[in-house]
Amino acid sequence: MFKVIKNFLEPEDFNALKSFLISENIEWHYHPKTDIKTDKEWFNHCFFNNNEITSSAFKLVKPIIQKLESKAIIRIRANLDVRNPKTYQCSYHTDYPFECKTAILYITDCNGGTQFKNPNKKVSCKENQIVIFDSQTQH
């Protein structure tokens, strides 16, 4: 199952994070065609990975960590898909093969979202909305 929380971050924290993510000051990394089903290309900015802070903007995600009351962090990253008028669905996947949680915070309203396999439900992509679920859940 999953939990959806609207207006997750305080406006000041959310706007600071969003301003950084849509600015010209962020370093995005290209990932070529990683999804067999869609042939999708995407970009990401990693804030934390492999027990290390990997972004000078890490302080912007601290409010997320605090609000989630995280005990440990595996990875924090921002994903960027290029604007596309058509929606597409990536292949279902799980994030980790062990018990932990995944949280997805949506930065903008768009025609995307997160589709879950079981239950067959979709969470819409709404600004400052977060969805939290077990990392072994196919989505």
Coordinates of N, CA and C in Angstrom, one line a residue:
M1 N 0.8 -1.2 0.0 CA 0.0 0.0 0.0 C 0.9 1.3 0.0
F2 N 0.3 2.4 -0.3 CA 1.0 3.6 -0.3 C 0.3 4.7 0.4
K3 N 1.0 5.7 0.8 CA 0.4 6.9 1.5 C 0.7 8.1 0.7
V4 N -0.3 9.0 0.5 CA -0.1 10.2 -0.2 C -0.3 11.4 0.7
I5 N 0.6 12.4 0.7 CA 0.4 13.6 1.5 C 0.6 14.8 0.7
K6 N -0.5 15.6 0.6 CA -0.5 16.8 -0.1 C 0.2 17.9 0.7
N7 N 0.7 18.9 0.0 CA 1.4 20.0 0.7 C 2.4 19.5 1.7
F8 N 3.3 18.6 1.3 CA 4.2 17.9 2.2 C 5.2 18.9 2.9
L9 N 5.9 19.7 2.1 CA 6.9 20.6 2.7 C 6.2 22.0 3.0
E10 N 6.8 22.7 3.9 CA 6.4 24.1 4.2 C 6.7 24.8 2.9
P11 N 5.9 25.8 2.6 CA 6.1 26.6 1.3 C 7.6 27.1 1.1
E12 N 8.2 27.6 2.2 CA 9.5 28.2 2.1 C 10.5 27.1 1.7
D13 N 10.4 25.9 2.3 CA 11.3 24.8 2.0 C 11.1 24.3 0.6
F14 N 9.8 24.1 0.3 CA 9.5 23.6 -1.1 C 10.0 24.5 -2.2
N15 N 9.7 25.8 -2.0 CA 10.1 26.8 -3.0 C 11.6 26.9 -3.2
A16 N 12.3 26.7 -2.1 CA 13.8 26.8 -2.2 C 14.3 25.6 -3.0
L17 N 13.8 24.4 -2.7 CA 14.1 23.2 -3.5 C 13.7 23.3 -4.9
K18 N 12.5 23.7 -5.2 CA 12.0 23.9 -6.6 C 12.9 24.9 -7.3
S19 N 13.2 26.0 -6.7 CA 14.0 27.0 -7.4 C 15.3 26.5 -7.8
F20 N 15.9 25.7 -7.0 CA 17.2 25.1 -7.3 C 17.0 24.1 -8.5
L21 N 16.0 23.3 -8.4 CA 15.8 22.2 -9.4 C 15.5 22.8 -10.8
I22 N 14.9 24.0 -10.9 CA 14.6 24.5 -12.2 C 15.5 25.6 -12.6
S23 N 16.6 25.8 -11.8 CA 17.5 26.9 -12.1 C 18.6 26.4 -13.1
E24 N 19.4 27.3 -13.6 CA 20.5 27.0 -14.4 C 21.7 26.6 -13.6
N25 N 21.6 26.6 -12.3 CA 22.8 26.2 -11.4 C 22.9 24.8 -11.1
I26 N 22.0 24.0 -11.5 CA 22.0 22.5 -11.2 C 22.7 21.7 -12.2
E27 N 23.4 20.7 -11.8 CA 24.1 19.8 -12.7 C 23.3 18.6 -12.9
W28 N 22.8 18.4 -14.1 CA 22.0 17.2 -14.4 C 22.9 16.2 -15.1
H29 N 22.7 14.9 -14.8 CA 23.4 13.8 -15.5 C 22.5 13.0 -16.4
Y30 N 22.9 12.8 -17.6 CA 22.2 12.1 -18.6 C 22.2 10.6 -18.4
H31 N 21.0 9.9 -18.6 CA 20.9 8.5 -18.5 C 20.2 8.0 -19.8
P32 N 21.0 7.4 -20.7 CA 20.4 7.0 -22.0 C 19.5 5.8 -21.9
K33 N 18.3 5.9 -22.5 CA 17.4 4.7 -22.8 C 17.6 3.6 -21.8
T34 N 17.2 3.8 -20.5 CA 17.3 2.8 -19.5 C 16.1 1.9 -19.4
D35 N 15.0 2.2 -20.0 CA 13.7 1.5 -19.9 C 13.4 0.8 -21.2
I36 N 13.4 -0.5 -21.2 CA 13.2 -1.3 -22.5 C 11.8 -1.0 -23.1
K37 N 10.8 -0.8 -22.2 CA 9.5 -0.7 -22.7 C 9.3 0.7 -23.4
T38 N 9.9 1.7 -22.9 CA 9.6 3.0 -23.5 C 10.8 3.6 -24.3
D39 N 12.0 3.1 -24.2 CA 13.2 3.6 -24.8 C 13.4 5.0 -24.2
K40 N 13.0 5.3 -23.0 CA 13.1 6.6 -22.3 C 14.5 7.0 -22.0
E41 N 14.7 8.3 -22.2 CA 16.0 8.9 -21.7 C 15.6 9.9 -20.6
W42 N 16.5 10.1 -19.7 CA 16.2 11.0 -18.5 C 17.5 11.5 -17.9
F43 N 17.3 12.4 -17.0 CA 18.4 13.0 -16.3 C 18.2 12.9 -14.8
N44 N 19.3 13.0 -14.0 CA 19.1 13.0 -12.6 C 20.2 13.9 -11.9
H45 N 19.9 14.3 -10.7 CA 20.8 15.0 -9.9 C 20.8 14.3 -8.5
C46 N 21.9 13.8 -8.1 CA 22.0 13.0 -6.9 C 22.4 13.8 -5.7
F47 N 21.7 13.8 -4.7 CA 22.0 14.6 -3.4 C 22.8 13.7 -2.4
F48 N 22.5 12.4 -2.4 CA 23.1 11.5 -1.5 C 23.1 10.1 -2.1
N49 N 24.2 9.4 -1.9 CA 24.3 8.0 -2.5 C 25.5 7.3 -1.8
N50 N 25.4 6.0 -1.6 CA 26.5 5.2 -1.0 C 27.1 5.9 0.2
N51 N 26.2 6.3 1.2 CA 26.7 6.9 2.4 C 27.4 8.2 2.3
E52 N 27.2 8.9 1.2 CA 27.9 10.1 1.0 C 27.0 11.2 0.5
I53 N 27.2 12.4 1.0 CA 26.5 13.6 0.4 C 27.2 13.8 -1.0
T54 N 26.4 13.9 -2.0 CA 27.0 14.0 -3.4 C 26.6 15.3 -4.1
S55 N 26.0 16.3 -3.3 CA 25.6 17.5 -3.9 C 25.8 18.6 -2.9
S56 N 26.3 19.8 -3.4 CA 26.5 20.9 -2.6 C 25.1 21.5 -2.1
A57 N 24.0 21.1 -2.7 CA 22.7 21.5 -2.4 C 22.0 20.6 -1.4
F58 N 22.7 19.7 -0.8 CA 22.1 18.7 0.1 C 21.2 19.4 1.2
K59 N 21.6 20.5 1.6 CA 20.8 21.2 2.7 C 19.3 21.4 2.3
L60 N 19.1 21.5 1.0 CA 17.7 21.7 0.5 C 16.8 20.5 0.7
V61 N 17.4 19.3 0.8 CA 16.6 18.1 1.0 C 16.5 17.7 2.5
K62 N 17.2 18.4 3.4 CA 17.1 18.1 4.8 C 15.7 18.2 5.3
P63 N 14.9 19.2 4.9 CA 13.5 19.3 5.4 C 12.7 18.0 5.1
I64 N 13.0 17.4 3.9 CA 12.3 16.1 3.6 C 12.7 15.0 4.5
I65 N 14.0 14.9 4.8 CA 14.5 13.9 5.7 C 13.9 14.1 7.1
Q66 N 13.9 15.3 7.6 CA 13.3 15.6 8.9 C 11.9 15.3 9.0
K67 N 11.1 15.7 8.0 CA 9.7 15.4 8.0 C 9.3 14.0 7.9
L68 N 10.1 13.2 7.2 CA 9.9 11.8 7.0 C 10.4 11.0 8.3
E69 N 11.1 11.7 9.1 CA 11.7 11.1 10.3 C 12.6 9.9 9.9
S70 N 13.4 10.1 8.9 CA 14.3 9.0 8.4 C 15.3 8.6 9.4
K71 N 15.5 7.3 9.5 CA 16.5 6.8 10.4 C 17.8 6.5 9.7
A72 N 17.7 6.2 8.4 CA 18.8 6.0 7.6 C 18.5 6.4 6.1
I73 N 19.4 6.8 5.4 CA 19.2 7.2 4.0 C 20.0 6.3 3.1
I74 N 19.4 5.8 2.0 CA 20.1 5.0 1.0 C 20.5 5.9 -0.2
R75 N 19.5 6.6 -0.7 CA 19.8 7.5 -1.8 C 18.7 8.6 -1.9
I76 N 19.2 9.8 -2.3 CA 18.2 10.9 -2.6 C 18.6 11.4 -3.9
R77 N 17.7 11.4 -4.8 CA 18.0 12.0 -6.1 C 16.8 12.7 -6.7
A78 N 17.0 13.6 -7.6 CA 15.9 14.2 -8.4 C 16.0 13.7 -9.8
N79 N 14.9 13.3 -10.3 CA 14.8 12.8 -11.7 C 14.2 13.9 -12.6
L80 N 14.6 14.0 -13.8 CA 14.1 15.0 -14.7 C 13.8 14.2 -16.0
D81 N 12.5 14.3 -16.4 CA 12.1 13.9 -17.7 C 11.9 15.1 -18.6
V82 N 12.2 15.0 -19.8 CA 12.0 16.1 -20.7 C 10.5 16.2 -21.0
R83 N 10.0 17.5 -21.1 CA 8.6 17.7 -21.4 C 8.1 16.9 -22.6
N84 N 7.0 16.2 -22.4 CA 6.5 15.4 -23.5 C 4.9 15.5 -23.4
P85 N 4.3 15.8 -24.5 CA 2.8 15.9 -24.4 C 2.1 14.6 -24.2
K86 N 2.8 13.5 -24.6 CA 2.2 12.2 -24.5 C 2.7 11.6 -23.2
T87 N 1.8 10.9 -22.5 CA 2.2 10.1 -21.3 C 2.7 8.8 -21.7
Y88 N 3.6 8.2 -20.9 CA 4.1 6.9 -21.2 C 4.3 6.2 -19.8
Q89 N 4.3 4.9 -19.9 CA 4.5 4.1 -18.7 C 5.7 3.3 -18.8
C90 N 6.6 3.5 -17.8 CA 7.9 2.7 -17.8 C 7.5 1.3 -17.4
S91 N 8.5 0.4 -17.5 CA 8.4 -1.0 -17.0 C 8.3 -0.9 -15.5
Y92 N 7.5 -1.8 -14.9 CA 7.4 -1.9 -13.5 C 8.8 -2.3 -12.9
H93 N 9.1 -1.8 -11.8 CA 10.3 -2.2 -11.1 C 10.1 -2.0 -9.6
T94 N 11.1 -2.5 -8.8 CA 11.2 -2.2 -7.4 C 12.5 -1.5 -7.2
D95 N 12.5 -0.7 -6.1 CA 13.7 0.0 -5.8 C 14.8 -0.7 -5.1
Y96 N 14.5 -1.5 -4.2 CA 15.5 -2.3 -3.4 C 14.9 -3.7 -3.0
P97 N 15.7 -4.7 -3.0 CA 15.2 -6.0 -2.6 C 15.1 -6.3 -1.1
F98 N 15.2 -5.3 -0.3 CA 15.1 -5.5 1.1 C 14.1 -4.5 1.7
E99 N 13.7 -4.7 2.9 CA 12.7 -3.9 3.5 C 13.2 -2.5 3.8
C100 N 12.5 -1.5 3.2 CA 12.8 -0.1 3.4 C 11.7 0.7 2.7
K101 N 11.7 2.0 2.8 CA 10.6 2.8 2.2 C 11.2 3.7 1.1
T102 N 10.3 4.0 0.1 CA 10.6 4.9 -1.0 C 9.6 6.1 -0.8
A103 N 10.1 7.3 -1.1 CA 9.3 8.5 -1.1 C 9.6 9.2 -2.3
I104 N 8.5 9.6 -3.0 CA 8.6 10.4 -4.2 C 7.9 11.7 -4.0
L105 N 8.7 12.8 -4.0 CA 8.1 14.2 -3.9 C 8.0 14.8 -5.3
Y106 N 6.8 15.2 -5.7 CA 6.6 15.8 -7.0 C 6.9 17.3 -6.9
I107 N 7.6 17.8 -7.8 CA 8.0 19.2 -7.8 C 7.1 20.1 -8.7
T108 N 6.5 19.5 -9.7 CA 5.6 20.3 -10.5 C 4.3 19.5 -10.8
D109 N 3.3 20.1 -11.2 CA 2.1 19.5 -11.8 C 2.4 19.1 -13.2
C110 N 2.1 17.9 -13.6 CA 2.3 17.5 -15.0 C 1.4 16.3 -15.3
N111 N 1.5 15.8 -16.5 CA 0.7 14.6 -16.9 C 1.3 13.3 -16.5
G112 N 2.3 13.3 -15.6 CA 3.0 12.1 -15.2 C 2.4 11.6 -13.8
G113 N 3.2 10.8 -13.1 CA 2.8 10.3 -11.8 C 3.4 9.0 -11.6
T114 N 2.9 8.3 -10.6 CA 3.5 7.0 -10.3 C 2.4 5.9 -10.4
Q115 N 2.6 5.0 -11.3 CA 1.6 3.9 -11.5 C 2.1 2.7 -10.6
F116 N 1.2 2.1 -9.8 CA 1.5 1.0 -9.0 C 0.9 -0.3 -9.7
K117 N 1.6 -1.4 -9.6 CA 1.1 -2.6 -10.2 C 0.0 -3.3 -9.4
N118 N 0.3 -3.4 -8.1 CA -0.7 -4.0 -7.2 C -0.7 -3.3 -5.9
P119 N -1.8 -2.5 -5.6 CA -3.0 -2.4 -6.4 C -2.8 -1.6 -7.7
N120 N -3.6 -1.8 -8.7 CA -3.5 -1.1 -9.9 C -4.0 0.3 -9.7
K121 N -3.2 1.2 -9.2 CA -3.6 2.6 -8.9 C -2.5 3.5 -9.4
K122 N -2.9 4.8 -9.7 CA -1.9 5.8 -10.1 C -2.0 7.0 -9.2
V123 N -0.9 7.5 -8.8 CA -0.8 8.7 -8.0 C -0.4 9.8 -9.0
S124 N -1.2 10.8 -9.0 CA -1.0 11.9 -10.0 C 0.2 12.8 -9.5
C125 N 0.8 13.4 -10.5 CA 2.0 14.3 -10.2 C 1.5 15.7 -9.9
K126 N 1.4 16.0 -8.6 CA 0.9 17.3 -8.1 C 2.0 17.9 -7.3
E127 N 2.3 19.2 -7.6 CA 3.3 20.0 -6.9 C 3.2 19.8 -5.4
N128 N 4.4 19.5 -4.8 CA 4.5 19.4 -3.3 C 3.7 18.3 -2.7
Q129 N 3.4 17.3 -3.5 CA 2.7 16.1 -3.0 C 3.8 15.0 -2.9
I130 N 3.7 14.1 -1.9 CA 4.6 13.0 -1.7 C 3.8 11.7 -1.7
V131 N 4.4 10.7 -2.2 CA 3.9 9.3 -2.1 C 5.0 8.5 -1.4
I132 N 4.5 7.7 -0.4 CA 5.5 6.9 0.4 C 5.0 5.5 0.3
F133 N 5.9 4.5 0.1 CA 5.5 3.1 -0.1 C 6.7 2.2 0.2
D134 N 6.4 0.9 0.4 CA 7.5 0.0 0.6 C 8.3 -0.1 -0.7
S135 N 9.6 -0.2 -0.6 CA 10.5 -0.1 -1.8 C 10.4 -1.4 -2.6
Q136 N 9.8 -2.5 -2.1 CA 9.6 -3.7 -2.8 C 8.3 -3.7 -3.6
T137 N 7.6 -2.6 -3.5 CA 6.3 -2.5 -4.3 C 6.6 -2.2 -5.7
Q138 N 6.1 -2.9 -6.7 CA 6.3 -2.7 -8.1 C 5.5 -1.4 -8.5
H139 N 6.3 -0.5 -9.1 CA 5.7 0.8 -9.6 C 6.4 1.2 -10.9

